[in-house]
Every structure is written in C-alpha cells, then in structure tokens.
JSON list of C-alpha atoms in Angstrom, two decimals:
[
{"chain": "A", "resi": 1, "resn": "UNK", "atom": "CA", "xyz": [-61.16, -64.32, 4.30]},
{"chain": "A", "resi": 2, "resn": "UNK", "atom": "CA", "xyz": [-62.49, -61.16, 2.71]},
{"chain": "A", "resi": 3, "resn": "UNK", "atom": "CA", "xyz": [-61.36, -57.75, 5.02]},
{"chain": "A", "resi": 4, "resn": "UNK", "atom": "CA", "xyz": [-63.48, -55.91, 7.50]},
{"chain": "A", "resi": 5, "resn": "UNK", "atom": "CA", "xyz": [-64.75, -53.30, 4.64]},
{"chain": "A", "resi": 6, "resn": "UNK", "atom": "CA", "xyz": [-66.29, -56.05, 2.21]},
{"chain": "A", "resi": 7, "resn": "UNK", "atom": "CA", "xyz": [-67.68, -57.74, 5.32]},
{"chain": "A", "resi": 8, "resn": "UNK", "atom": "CA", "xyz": [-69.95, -54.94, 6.02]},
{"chain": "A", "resi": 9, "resn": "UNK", "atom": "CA", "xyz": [-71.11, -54.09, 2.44]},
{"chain": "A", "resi": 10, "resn": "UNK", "atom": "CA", "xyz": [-71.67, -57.92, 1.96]},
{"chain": "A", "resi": 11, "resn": "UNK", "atom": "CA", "xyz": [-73.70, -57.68, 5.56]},
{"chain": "A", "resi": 12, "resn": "UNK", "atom": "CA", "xyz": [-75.81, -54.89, 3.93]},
{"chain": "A", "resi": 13, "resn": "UNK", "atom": "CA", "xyz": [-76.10, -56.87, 0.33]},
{"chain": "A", "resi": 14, "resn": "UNK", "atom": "CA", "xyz": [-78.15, -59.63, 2.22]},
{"chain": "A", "resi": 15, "resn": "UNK", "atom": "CA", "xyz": [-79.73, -57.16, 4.83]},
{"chain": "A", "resi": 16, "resn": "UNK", "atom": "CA", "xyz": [-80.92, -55.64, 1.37]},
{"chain": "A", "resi": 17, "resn": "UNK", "atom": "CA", "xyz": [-81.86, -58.90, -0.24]},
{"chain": "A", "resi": 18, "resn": "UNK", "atom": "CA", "xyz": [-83.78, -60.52, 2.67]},
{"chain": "A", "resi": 19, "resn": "UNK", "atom": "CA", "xyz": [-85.97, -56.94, 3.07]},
{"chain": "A", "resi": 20, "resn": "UNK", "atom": "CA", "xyz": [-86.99, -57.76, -0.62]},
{"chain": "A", "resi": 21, "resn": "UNK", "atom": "CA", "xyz": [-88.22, -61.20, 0.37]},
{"chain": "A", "resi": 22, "resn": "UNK", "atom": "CA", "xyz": [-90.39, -59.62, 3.10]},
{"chain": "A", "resi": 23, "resn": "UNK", "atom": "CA", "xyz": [-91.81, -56.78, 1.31]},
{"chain": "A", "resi": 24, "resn": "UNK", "atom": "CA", "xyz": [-92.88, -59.09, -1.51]},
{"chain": "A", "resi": 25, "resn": "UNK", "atom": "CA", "xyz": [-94.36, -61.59, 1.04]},
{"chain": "A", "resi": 26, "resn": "UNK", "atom": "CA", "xyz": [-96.16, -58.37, 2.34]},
{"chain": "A", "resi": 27, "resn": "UNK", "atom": "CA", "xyz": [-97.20, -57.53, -0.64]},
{"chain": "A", "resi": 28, "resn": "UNK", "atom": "CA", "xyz": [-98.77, -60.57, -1.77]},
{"chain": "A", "resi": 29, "resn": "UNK", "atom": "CA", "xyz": [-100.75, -60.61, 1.66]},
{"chain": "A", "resi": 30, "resn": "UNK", "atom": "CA", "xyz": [-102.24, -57.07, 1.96]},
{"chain": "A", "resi": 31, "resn": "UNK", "atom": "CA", "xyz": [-105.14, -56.90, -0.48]},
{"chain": "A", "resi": 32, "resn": "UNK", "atom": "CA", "xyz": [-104.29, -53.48, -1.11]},
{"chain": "A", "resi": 33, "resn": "UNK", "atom": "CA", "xyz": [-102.71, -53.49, -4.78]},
{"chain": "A", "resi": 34, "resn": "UNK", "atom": "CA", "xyz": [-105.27, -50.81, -6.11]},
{"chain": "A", "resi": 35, "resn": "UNK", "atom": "CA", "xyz": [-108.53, -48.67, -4.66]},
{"chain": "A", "resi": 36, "resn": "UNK", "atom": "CA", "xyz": [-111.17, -46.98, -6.61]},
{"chain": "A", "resi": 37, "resn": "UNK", "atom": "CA", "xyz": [-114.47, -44.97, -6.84]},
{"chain": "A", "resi": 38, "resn": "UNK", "atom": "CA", "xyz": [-116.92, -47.11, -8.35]},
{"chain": "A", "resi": 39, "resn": "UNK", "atom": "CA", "xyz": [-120.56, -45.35, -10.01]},
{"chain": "A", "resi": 40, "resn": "UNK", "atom": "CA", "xyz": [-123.47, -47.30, -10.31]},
{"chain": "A", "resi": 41, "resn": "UNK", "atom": "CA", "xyz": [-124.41, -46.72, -13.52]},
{"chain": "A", "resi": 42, "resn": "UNK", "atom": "CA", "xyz": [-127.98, -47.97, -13.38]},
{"chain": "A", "resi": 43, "resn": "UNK", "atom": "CA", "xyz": [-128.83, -46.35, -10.47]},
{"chain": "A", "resi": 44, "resn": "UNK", "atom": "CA", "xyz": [-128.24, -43.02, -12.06]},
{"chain": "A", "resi": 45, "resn": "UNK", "atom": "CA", "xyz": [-129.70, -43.56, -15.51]},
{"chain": "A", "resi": 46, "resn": "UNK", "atom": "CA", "xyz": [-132.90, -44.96, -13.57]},
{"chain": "A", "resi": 47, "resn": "UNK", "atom": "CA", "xyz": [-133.40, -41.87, -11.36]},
{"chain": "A", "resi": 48, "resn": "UNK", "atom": "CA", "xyz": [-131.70, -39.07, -13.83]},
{"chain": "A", "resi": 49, "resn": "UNK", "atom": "CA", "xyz": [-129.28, -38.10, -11.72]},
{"chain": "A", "resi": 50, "resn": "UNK", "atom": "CA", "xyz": [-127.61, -34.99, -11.61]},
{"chain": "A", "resi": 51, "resn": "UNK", "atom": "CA", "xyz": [-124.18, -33.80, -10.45]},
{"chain": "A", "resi": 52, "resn": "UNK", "atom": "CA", "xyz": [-125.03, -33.31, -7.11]},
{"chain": "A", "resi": 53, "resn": "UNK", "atom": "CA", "xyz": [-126.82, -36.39, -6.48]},
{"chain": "A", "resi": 54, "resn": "UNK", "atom": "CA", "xyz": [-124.28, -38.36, -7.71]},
{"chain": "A", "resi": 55, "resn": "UNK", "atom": "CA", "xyz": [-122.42, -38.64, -4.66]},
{"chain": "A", "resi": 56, "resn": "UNK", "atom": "CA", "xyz": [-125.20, -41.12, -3.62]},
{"chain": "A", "resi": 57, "resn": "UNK", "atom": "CA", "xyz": [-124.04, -43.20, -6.69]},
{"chain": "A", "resi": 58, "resn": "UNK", "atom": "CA", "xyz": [-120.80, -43.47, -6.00]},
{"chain": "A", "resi": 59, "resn": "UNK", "atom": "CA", "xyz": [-119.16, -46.51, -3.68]},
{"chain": "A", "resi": 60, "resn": "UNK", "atom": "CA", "xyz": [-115.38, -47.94, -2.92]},
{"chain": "A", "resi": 61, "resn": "UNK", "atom": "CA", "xyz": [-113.19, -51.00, -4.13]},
{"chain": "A", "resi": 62, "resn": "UNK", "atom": "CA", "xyz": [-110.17, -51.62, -3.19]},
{"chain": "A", "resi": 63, "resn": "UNK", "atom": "CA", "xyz": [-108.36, -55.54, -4.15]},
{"chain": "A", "resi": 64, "resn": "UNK", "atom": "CA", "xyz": [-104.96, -57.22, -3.95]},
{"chain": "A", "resi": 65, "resn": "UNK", "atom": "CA", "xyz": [-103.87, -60.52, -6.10]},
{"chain": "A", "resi": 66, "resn": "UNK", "atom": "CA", "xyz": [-106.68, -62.71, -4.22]},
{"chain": "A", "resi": 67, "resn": "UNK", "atom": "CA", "xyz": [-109.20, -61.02, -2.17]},
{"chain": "A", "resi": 68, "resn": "UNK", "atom": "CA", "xyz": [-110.54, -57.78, -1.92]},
{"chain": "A", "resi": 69, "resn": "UNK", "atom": "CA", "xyz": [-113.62, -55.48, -0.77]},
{"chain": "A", "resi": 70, "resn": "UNK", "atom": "CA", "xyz": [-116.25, -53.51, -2.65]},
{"chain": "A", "resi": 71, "resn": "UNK", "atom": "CA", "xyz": [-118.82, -51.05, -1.20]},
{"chain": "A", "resi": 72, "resn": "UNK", "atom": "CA", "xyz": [-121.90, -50.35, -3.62]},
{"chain": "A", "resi": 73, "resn": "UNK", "atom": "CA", "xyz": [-123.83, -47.28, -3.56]},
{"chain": "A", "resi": 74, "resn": "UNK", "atom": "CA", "xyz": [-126.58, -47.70, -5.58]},
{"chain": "A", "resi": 75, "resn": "UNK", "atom": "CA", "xyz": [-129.01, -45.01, -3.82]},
{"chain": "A", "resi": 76, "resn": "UNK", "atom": "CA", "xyz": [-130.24, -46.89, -0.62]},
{"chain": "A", "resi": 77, "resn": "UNK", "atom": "CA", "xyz": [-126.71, -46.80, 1.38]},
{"chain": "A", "resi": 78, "resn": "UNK", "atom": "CA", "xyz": [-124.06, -48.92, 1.32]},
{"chain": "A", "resi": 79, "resn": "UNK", "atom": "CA", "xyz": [-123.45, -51.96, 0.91]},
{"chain": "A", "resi": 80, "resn": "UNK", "atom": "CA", "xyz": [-120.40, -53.95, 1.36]},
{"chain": "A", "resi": 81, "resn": "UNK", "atom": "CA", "xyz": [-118.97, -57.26, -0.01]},
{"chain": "A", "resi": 82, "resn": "UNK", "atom": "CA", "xyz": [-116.34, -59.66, 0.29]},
{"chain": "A", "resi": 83, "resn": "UNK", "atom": "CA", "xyz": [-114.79, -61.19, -2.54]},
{"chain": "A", "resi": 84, "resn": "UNK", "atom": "CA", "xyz": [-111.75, -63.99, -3.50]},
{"chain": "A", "resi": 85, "resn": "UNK", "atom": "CA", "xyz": [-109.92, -64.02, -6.91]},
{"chain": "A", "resi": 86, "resn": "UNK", "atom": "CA", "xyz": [-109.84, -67.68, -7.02]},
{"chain": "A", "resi": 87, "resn": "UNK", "atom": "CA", "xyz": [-111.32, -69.22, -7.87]},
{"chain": "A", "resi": 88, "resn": "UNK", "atom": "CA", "xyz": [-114.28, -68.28, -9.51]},
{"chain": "A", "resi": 89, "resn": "UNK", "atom": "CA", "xyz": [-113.45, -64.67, -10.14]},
{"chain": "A", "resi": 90, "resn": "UNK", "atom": "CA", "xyz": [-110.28, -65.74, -11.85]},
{"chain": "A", "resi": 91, "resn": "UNK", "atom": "CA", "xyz": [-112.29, -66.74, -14.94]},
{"chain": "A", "resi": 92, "resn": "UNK", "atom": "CA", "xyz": [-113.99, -62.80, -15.60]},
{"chain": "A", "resi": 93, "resn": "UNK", "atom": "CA", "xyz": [-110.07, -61.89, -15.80]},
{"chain": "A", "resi": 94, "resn": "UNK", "atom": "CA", "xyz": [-107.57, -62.42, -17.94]},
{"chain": "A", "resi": 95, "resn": "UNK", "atom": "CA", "xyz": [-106.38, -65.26, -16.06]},
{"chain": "A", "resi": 96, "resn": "UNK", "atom": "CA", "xyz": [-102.99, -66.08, -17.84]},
{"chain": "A", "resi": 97, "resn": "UNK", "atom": "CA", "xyz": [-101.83, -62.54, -16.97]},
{"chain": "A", "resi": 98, "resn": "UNK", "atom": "CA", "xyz": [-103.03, -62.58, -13.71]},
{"chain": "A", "resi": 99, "resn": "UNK", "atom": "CA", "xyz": [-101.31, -65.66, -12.68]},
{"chain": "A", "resi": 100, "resn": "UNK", "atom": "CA", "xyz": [-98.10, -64.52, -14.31]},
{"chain": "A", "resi": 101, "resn": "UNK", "atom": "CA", "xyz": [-97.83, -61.86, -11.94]},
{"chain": "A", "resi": 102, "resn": "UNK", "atom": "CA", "xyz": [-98.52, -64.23, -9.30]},
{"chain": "A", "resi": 103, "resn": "UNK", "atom": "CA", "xyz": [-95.88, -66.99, -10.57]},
{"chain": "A", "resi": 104, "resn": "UNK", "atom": "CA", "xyz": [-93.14, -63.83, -11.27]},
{"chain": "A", "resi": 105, "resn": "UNK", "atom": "CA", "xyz": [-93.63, -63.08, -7.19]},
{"chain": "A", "resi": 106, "resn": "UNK", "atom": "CA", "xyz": [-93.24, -66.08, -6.71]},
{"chain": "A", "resi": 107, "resn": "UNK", "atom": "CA", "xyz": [-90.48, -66.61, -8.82]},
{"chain": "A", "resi": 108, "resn": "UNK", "atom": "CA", "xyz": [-88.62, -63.22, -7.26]},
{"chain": "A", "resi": 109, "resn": "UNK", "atom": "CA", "xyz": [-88.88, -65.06, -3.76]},
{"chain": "A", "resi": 110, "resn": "UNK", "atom": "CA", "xyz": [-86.74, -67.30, -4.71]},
{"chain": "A", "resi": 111, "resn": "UNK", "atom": "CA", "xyz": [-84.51, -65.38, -5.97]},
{"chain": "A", "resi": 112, "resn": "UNK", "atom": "CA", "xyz": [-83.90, -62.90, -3.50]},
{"chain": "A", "resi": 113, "resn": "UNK", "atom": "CA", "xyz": [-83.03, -65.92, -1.67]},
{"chain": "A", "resi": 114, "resn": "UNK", "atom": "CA", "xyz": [-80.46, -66.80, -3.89]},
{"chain": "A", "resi": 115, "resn": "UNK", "atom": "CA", "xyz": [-78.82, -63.20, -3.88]},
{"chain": "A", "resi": 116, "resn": "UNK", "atom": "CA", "xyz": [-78.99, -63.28, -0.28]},
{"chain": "A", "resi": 117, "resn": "UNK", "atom": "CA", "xyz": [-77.34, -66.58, 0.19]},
{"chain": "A", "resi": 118, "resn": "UNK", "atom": "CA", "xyz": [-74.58, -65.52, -2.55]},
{"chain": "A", "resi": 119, "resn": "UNK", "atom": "CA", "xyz": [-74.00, -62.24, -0.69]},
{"chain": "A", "resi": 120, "resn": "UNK", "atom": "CA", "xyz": [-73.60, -64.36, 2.87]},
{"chain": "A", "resi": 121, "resn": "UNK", "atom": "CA", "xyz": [-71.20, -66.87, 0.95]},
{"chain": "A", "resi": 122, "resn": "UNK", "atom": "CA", "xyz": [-68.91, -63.79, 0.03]},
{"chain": "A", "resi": 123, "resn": "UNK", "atom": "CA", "xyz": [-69.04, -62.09, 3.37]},
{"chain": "A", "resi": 124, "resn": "UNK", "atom": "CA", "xyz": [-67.46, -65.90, 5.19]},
{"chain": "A", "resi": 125, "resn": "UNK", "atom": "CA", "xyz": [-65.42, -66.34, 2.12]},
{"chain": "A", "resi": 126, "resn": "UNK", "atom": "CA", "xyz": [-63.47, -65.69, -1.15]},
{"chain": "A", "resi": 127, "resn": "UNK", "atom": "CA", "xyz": [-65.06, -67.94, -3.53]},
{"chain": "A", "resi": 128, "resn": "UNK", "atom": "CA", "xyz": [-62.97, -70.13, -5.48]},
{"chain": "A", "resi": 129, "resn": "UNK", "atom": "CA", "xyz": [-65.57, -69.49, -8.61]},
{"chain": "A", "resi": 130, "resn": "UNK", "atom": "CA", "xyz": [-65.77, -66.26, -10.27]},
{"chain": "A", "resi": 131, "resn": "UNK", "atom": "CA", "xyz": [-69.50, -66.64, -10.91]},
{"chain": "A", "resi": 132, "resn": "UNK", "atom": "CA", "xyz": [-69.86, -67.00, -7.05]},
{"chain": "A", "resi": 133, "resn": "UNK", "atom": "CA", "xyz": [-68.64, -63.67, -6.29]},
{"chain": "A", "resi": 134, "resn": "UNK", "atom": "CA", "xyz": [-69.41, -60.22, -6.39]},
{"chain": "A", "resi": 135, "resn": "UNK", "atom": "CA", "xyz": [-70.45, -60.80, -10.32]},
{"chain": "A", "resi": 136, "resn": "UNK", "atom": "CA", "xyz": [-72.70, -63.23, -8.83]},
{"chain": "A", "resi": 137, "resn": "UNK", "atom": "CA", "xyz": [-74.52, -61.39, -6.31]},
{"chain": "A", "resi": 138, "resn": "UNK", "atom": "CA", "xyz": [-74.84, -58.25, -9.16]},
{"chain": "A", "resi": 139, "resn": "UNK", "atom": "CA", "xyz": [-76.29, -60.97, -11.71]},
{"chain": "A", "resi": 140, "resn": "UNK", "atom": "CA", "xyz": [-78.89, -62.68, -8.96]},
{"chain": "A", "resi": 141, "resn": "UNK", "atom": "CA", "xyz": [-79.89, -59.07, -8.02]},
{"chain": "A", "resi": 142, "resn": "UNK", "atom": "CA", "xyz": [-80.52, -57.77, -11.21]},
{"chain": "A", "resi": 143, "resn": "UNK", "atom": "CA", "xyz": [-82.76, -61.10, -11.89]},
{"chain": "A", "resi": 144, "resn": "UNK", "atom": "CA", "xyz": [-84.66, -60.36, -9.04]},
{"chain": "A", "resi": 145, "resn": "UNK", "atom": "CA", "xyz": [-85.23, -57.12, -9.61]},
{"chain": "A", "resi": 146, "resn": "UNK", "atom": "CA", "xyz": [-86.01, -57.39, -12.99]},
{"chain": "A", "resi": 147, "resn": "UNK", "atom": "CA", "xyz": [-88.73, -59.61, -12.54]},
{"chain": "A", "resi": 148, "resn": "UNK", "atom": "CA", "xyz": [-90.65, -57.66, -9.75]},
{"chain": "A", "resi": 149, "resn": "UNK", "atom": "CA", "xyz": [-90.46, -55.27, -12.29]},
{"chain": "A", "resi": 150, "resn": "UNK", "atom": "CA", "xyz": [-92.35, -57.05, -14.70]},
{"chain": "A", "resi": 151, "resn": "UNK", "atom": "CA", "xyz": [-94.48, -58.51, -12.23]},
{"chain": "A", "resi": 152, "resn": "UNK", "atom": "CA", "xyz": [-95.38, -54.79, -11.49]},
{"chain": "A", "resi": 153, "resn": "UNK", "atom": "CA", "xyz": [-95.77, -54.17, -15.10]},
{"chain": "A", "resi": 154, "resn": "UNK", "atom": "CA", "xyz": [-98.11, -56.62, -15.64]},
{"chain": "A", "resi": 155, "resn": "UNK", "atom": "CA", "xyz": [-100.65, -55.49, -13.04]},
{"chain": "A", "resi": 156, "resn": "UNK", "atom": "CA", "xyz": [-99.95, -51.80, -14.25]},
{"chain": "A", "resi": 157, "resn": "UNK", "atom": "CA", "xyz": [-100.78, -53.45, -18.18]},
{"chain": "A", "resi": 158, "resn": "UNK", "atom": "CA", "xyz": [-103.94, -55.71, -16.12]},
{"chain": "A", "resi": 159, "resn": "UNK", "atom": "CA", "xyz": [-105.50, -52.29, -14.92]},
{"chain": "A", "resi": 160, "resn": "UNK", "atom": "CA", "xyz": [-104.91, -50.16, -17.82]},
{"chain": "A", "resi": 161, "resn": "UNK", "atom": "CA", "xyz": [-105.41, -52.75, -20.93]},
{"chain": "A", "resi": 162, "resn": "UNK", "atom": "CA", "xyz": [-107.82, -55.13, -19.69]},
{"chain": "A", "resi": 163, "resn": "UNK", "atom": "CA", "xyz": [-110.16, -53.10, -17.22]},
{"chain": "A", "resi": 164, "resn": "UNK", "atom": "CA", "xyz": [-109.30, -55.05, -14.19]},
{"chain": "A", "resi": 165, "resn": "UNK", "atom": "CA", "xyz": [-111.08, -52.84, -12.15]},
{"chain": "A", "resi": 166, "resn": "UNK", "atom": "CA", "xyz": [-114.33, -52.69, -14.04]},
{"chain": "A", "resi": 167, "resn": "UNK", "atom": "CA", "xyz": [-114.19, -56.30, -14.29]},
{"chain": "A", "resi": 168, "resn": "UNK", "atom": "CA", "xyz": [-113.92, -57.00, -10.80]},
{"chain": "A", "resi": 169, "resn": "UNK", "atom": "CA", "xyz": [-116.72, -53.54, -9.58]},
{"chain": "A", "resi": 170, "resn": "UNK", "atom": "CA", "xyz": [-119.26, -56.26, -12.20]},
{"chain": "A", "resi": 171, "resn": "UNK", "atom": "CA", "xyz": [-118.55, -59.67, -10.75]},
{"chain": "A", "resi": 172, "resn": "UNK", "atom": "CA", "xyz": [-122.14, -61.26, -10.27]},
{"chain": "A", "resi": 173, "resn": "UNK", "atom": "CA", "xyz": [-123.62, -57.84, -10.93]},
{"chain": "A", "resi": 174, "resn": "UNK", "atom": "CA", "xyz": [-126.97, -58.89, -12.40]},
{"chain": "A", "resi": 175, "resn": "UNK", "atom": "CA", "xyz": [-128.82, -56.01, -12.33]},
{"chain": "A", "resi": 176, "resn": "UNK", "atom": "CA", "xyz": [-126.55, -52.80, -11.53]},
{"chain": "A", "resi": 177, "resn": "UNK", "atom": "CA", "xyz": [-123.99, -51.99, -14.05]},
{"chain": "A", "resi": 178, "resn": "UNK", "atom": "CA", "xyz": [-120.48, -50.00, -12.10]},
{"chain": "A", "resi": 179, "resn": "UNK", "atom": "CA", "xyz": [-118.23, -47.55, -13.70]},
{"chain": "A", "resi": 180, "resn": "UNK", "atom": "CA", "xyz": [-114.90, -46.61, -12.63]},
{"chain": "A", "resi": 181, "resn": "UNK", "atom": "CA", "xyz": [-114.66, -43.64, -12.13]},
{"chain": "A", "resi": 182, "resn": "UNK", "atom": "CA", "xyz": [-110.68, -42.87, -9.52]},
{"chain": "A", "resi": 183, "resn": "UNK", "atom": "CA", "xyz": [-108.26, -45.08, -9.79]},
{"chain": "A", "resi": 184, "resn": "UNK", "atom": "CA", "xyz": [-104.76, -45.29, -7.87]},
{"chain": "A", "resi": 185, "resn": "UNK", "atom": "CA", "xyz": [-102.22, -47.72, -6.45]},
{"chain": "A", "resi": 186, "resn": "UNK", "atom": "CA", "xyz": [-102.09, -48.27, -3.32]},
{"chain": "A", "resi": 187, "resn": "UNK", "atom": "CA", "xyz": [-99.46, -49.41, -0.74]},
{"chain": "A", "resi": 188, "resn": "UNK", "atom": "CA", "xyz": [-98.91, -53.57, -1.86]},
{"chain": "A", "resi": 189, "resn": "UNK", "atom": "CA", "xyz": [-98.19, -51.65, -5.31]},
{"chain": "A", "resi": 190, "resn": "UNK", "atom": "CA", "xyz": [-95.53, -49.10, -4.08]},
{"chain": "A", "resi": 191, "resn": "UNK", "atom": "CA", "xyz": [-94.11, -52.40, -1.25]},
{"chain": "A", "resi": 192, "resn": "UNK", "atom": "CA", "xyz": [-93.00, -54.41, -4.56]},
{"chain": "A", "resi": 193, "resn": "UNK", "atom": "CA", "xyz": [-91.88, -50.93, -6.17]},
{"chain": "A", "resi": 194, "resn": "UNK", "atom": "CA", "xyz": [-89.65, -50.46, -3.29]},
{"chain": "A", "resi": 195, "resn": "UNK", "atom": "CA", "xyz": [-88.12, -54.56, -3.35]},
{"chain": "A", "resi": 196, "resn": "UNK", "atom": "CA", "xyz": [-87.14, -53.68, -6.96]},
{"chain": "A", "resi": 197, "resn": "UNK", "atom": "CA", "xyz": [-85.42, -50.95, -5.83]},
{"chain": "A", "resi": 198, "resn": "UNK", "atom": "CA", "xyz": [-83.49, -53.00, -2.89]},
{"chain": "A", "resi": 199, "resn": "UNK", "atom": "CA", "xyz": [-82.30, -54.86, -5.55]},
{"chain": "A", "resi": 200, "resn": "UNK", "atom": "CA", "xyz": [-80.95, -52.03, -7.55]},
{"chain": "A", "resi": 201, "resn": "UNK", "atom": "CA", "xyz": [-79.60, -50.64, -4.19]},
{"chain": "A", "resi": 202, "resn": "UNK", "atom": "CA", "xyz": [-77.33, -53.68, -4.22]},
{"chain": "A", "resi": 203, "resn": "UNK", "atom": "CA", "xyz": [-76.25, -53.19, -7.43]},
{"chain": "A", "resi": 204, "resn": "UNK", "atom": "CA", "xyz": [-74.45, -50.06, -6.02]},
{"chain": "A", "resi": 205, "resn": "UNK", "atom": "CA", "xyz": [-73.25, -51.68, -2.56]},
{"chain": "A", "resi": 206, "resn": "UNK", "atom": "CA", "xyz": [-71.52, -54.23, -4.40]},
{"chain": "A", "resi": 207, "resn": "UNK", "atom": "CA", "xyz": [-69.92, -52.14, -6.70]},
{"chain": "A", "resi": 208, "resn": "UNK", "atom": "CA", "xyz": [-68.79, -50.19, -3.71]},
{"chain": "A", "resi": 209, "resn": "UNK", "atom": "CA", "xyz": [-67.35, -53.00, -1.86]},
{"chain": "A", "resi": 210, "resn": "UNK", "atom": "CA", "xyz": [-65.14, -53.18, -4.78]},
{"chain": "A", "resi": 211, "resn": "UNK", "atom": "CA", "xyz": [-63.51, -50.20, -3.93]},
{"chain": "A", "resi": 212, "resn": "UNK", "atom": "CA", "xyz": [-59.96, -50.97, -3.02]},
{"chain": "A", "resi": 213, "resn": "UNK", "atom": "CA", "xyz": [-59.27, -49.30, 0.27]},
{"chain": "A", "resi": 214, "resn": "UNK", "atom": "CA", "xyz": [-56.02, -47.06, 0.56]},
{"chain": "A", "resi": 215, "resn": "UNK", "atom": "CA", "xyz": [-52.66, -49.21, 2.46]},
{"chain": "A", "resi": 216, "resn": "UNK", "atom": "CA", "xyz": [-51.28, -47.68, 5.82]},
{"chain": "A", "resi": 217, "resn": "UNK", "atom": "CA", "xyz": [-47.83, -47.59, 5.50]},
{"chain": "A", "resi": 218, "resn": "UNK", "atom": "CA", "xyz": [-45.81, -47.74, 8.36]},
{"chain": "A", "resi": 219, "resn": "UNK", "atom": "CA", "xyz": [-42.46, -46.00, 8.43]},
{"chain": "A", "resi": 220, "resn": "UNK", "atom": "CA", "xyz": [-39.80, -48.26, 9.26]},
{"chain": "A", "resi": 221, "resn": "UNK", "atom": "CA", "xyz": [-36.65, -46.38, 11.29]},
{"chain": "A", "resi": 222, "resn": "UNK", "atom": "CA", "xyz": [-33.35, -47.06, 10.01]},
{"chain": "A", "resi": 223, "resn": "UNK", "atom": "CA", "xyz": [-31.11, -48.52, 12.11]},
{"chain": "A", "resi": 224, "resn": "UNK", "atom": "CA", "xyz": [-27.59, -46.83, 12.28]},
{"chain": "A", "resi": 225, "resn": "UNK", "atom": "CA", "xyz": [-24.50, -48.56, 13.42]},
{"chain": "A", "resi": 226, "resn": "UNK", "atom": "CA", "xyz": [-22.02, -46.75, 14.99]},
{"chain": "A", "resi": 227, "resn": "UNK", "atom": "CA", "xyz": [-17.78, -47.96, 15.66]},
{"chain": "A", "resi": 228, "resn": "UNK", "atom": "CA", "xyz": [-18.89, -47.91, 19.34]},
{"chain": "A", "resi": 229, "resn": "UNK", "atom": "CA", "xyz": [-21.27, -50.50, 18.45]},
{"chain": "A", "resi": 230, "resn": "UNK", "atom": "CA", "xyz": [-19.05, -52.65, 16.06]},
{"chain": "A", "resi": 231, "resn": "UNK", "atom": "CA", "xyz": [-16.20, -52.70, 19.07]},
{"chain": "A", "resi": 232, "resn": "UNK", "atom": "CA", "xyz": [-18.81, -53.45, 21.73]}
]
C-alpha cells in the first residue's frame, strides 16, 4: 500500500484528470468557441456608406464545433439566425480539419479517463508493472494533453488559414456579402486551454509525489544494568 503522502497527490492526479474530462465535455457543448463583428459588405457599397454609418452595417456571430448564432445588420435592423455545422454547413468548411478537432476531443476523453483510472490504481496500490505507475500516469497525461493541444491548434489554424469565420458569416448568403471585421476566442476556447493545462498540472503532482519524505527517528534509551540488578 502506497503511504498517506502519495495517497493524496494520487487523490489530486485524478481530481485533476476527471476536471479535464468535464471541461472538454463543456467545451464541446457551449457553442461559444469564437465571436465576431460581421460587416455587410453589400449593404455598404449599395448605400456609400461612410464611417459613421457603418455601425448600421455591422452585426454579431458567435459559433462552437456544431451550432452557433449570427445577427445580420444589413441597414433595416437586425436580424438573427440559427445555424448547425452538420450537416450541411460542414461541406462550405474544410471538413477534414474540422472533424479532426472533433475526433482529437474525442479522442482526449478517453484519455483523461485512462490517466484518471491509472492515477486511482496507484493511490489503492503499488503496481506490480512499472508502466502502471507513476511513469504511467506522466505518459497518459502528457497524451492527453498533447492532443487538446492540437485539437486547439487546429481550430486556431481553421480560423486563421481557412477563414472559418467568413465562411460561416456567408452560409446561404445569396445576396449580401459579410466581412469580418473583430475576431476573438471566447470561453469553450480558453475551457480546453485550461484541460491542457490540468494535464500539465499533473505532470508536476506526480513528480512531487515522488518526493521521498524525511524518516522520524525515534531515540531508543539504553538500558543500563546495574550489580543490584544482576544479584536481584
């Protein structure tokens, strides 16, 4: 049975492991990946529009990896619209990339898991197996983090390479043309930021469970034997 002290790092390990799992589960729910200001091009090259005026041009998306909103303002008020990724604006994308990022969540699920379970296993028992051990839980950790990190990547590559915005501000635009104008992340993004970083945080609670605590020694008295004793 592993002591007291590797107990509670191990307790942490999984604590960390299982918030991962949750965060990206949140993440993949909340359509809030990325928001943007969105221009209606048309709308301003039809009326001329100046600086000032353009406020009146200027609307709201924000999205996640399969639904999100978009507001047009296109010079009568806004309007607002529901859309779905899949699975017909899937095909406007680049839809290998896009459901790499979703199979890589997917995939980092699983194994946060897997580092969670190995960190569990330690904290009952001393494994038999070096891989099963703390060289274990470091190796499952740094697989899960490493591929939230390219599944974050990947959308950062999606927005920036391939115009995922613009592509999604267009879908079944027939007659208005949108520009993107802001861009930022929003908090899905940062929630699968911060599971990478759980991971990395158990990097260092392993490696301090490692630490080999200090022995109390206790003194042990001498006993003396005196000729009184001997004759008694």
């Amino acid at each position: 049975m592993p002591g007291w002290f590797k107990k509670v790092w191990y307790g942490l390990a999984s604590l960390l492991s299982f918030s991962s799992f949750i965060l990206i589960i949140v993440a993949l729910a909340v359509p809030h990946w990325l928001s943007g200001k969105i221009l209606c091009q048309t709308g301003v090259d039809l009326v001329n529009a100046t600086d000032p005026e353009l406020v009146k041009f200027i609307g709201d998306i924000y999205y996640g990896l399969f639904r999100g909103c978009k507001v047009r303002q296109c010079g009568l008020g806004g309007r607002q619209s529901q859309f779905t990724i899949f699975p017909q604006l899937v095909k406007e994308l680049n839809a290998g990339l896009h459901v790499m990022i979703l199979l890589l969540l997917f995939l980092a699920l699983a194994l946060a898991l897997v580092s969670m379970g190995f960190a569990i296993l330690n904290m009952i028992q001393v494994p038999y197996k070096a891989v099963n051990g703390p060289g274990g839980i470091c190796l499952w950790n740094v697989l899960a983090g490493g591929v939230v990190a390219l599944a974050i990547t990947s959308f950062m590559a999606a927005v920036k390479f391939h115009d995922l915005t613009e592509r999604i501000a267009n879908f079944q635009e027939r007659l208005f043309r949108f520009v993107v104008v802001e861009e930022q992340y929003e908090e899905s993004f940062w929630i699968c930021v911060a599971s990478a970083s759980a991971h990395a945080a158990n990097l260092v609670v392993v490696a301090i469970s490692q630490i080999p605590l200090p022995e109390i020694k206790t003194k042990v008295e001498e006993a003396t034997v005196t000729a009184e004793d001997i004759l008694y």
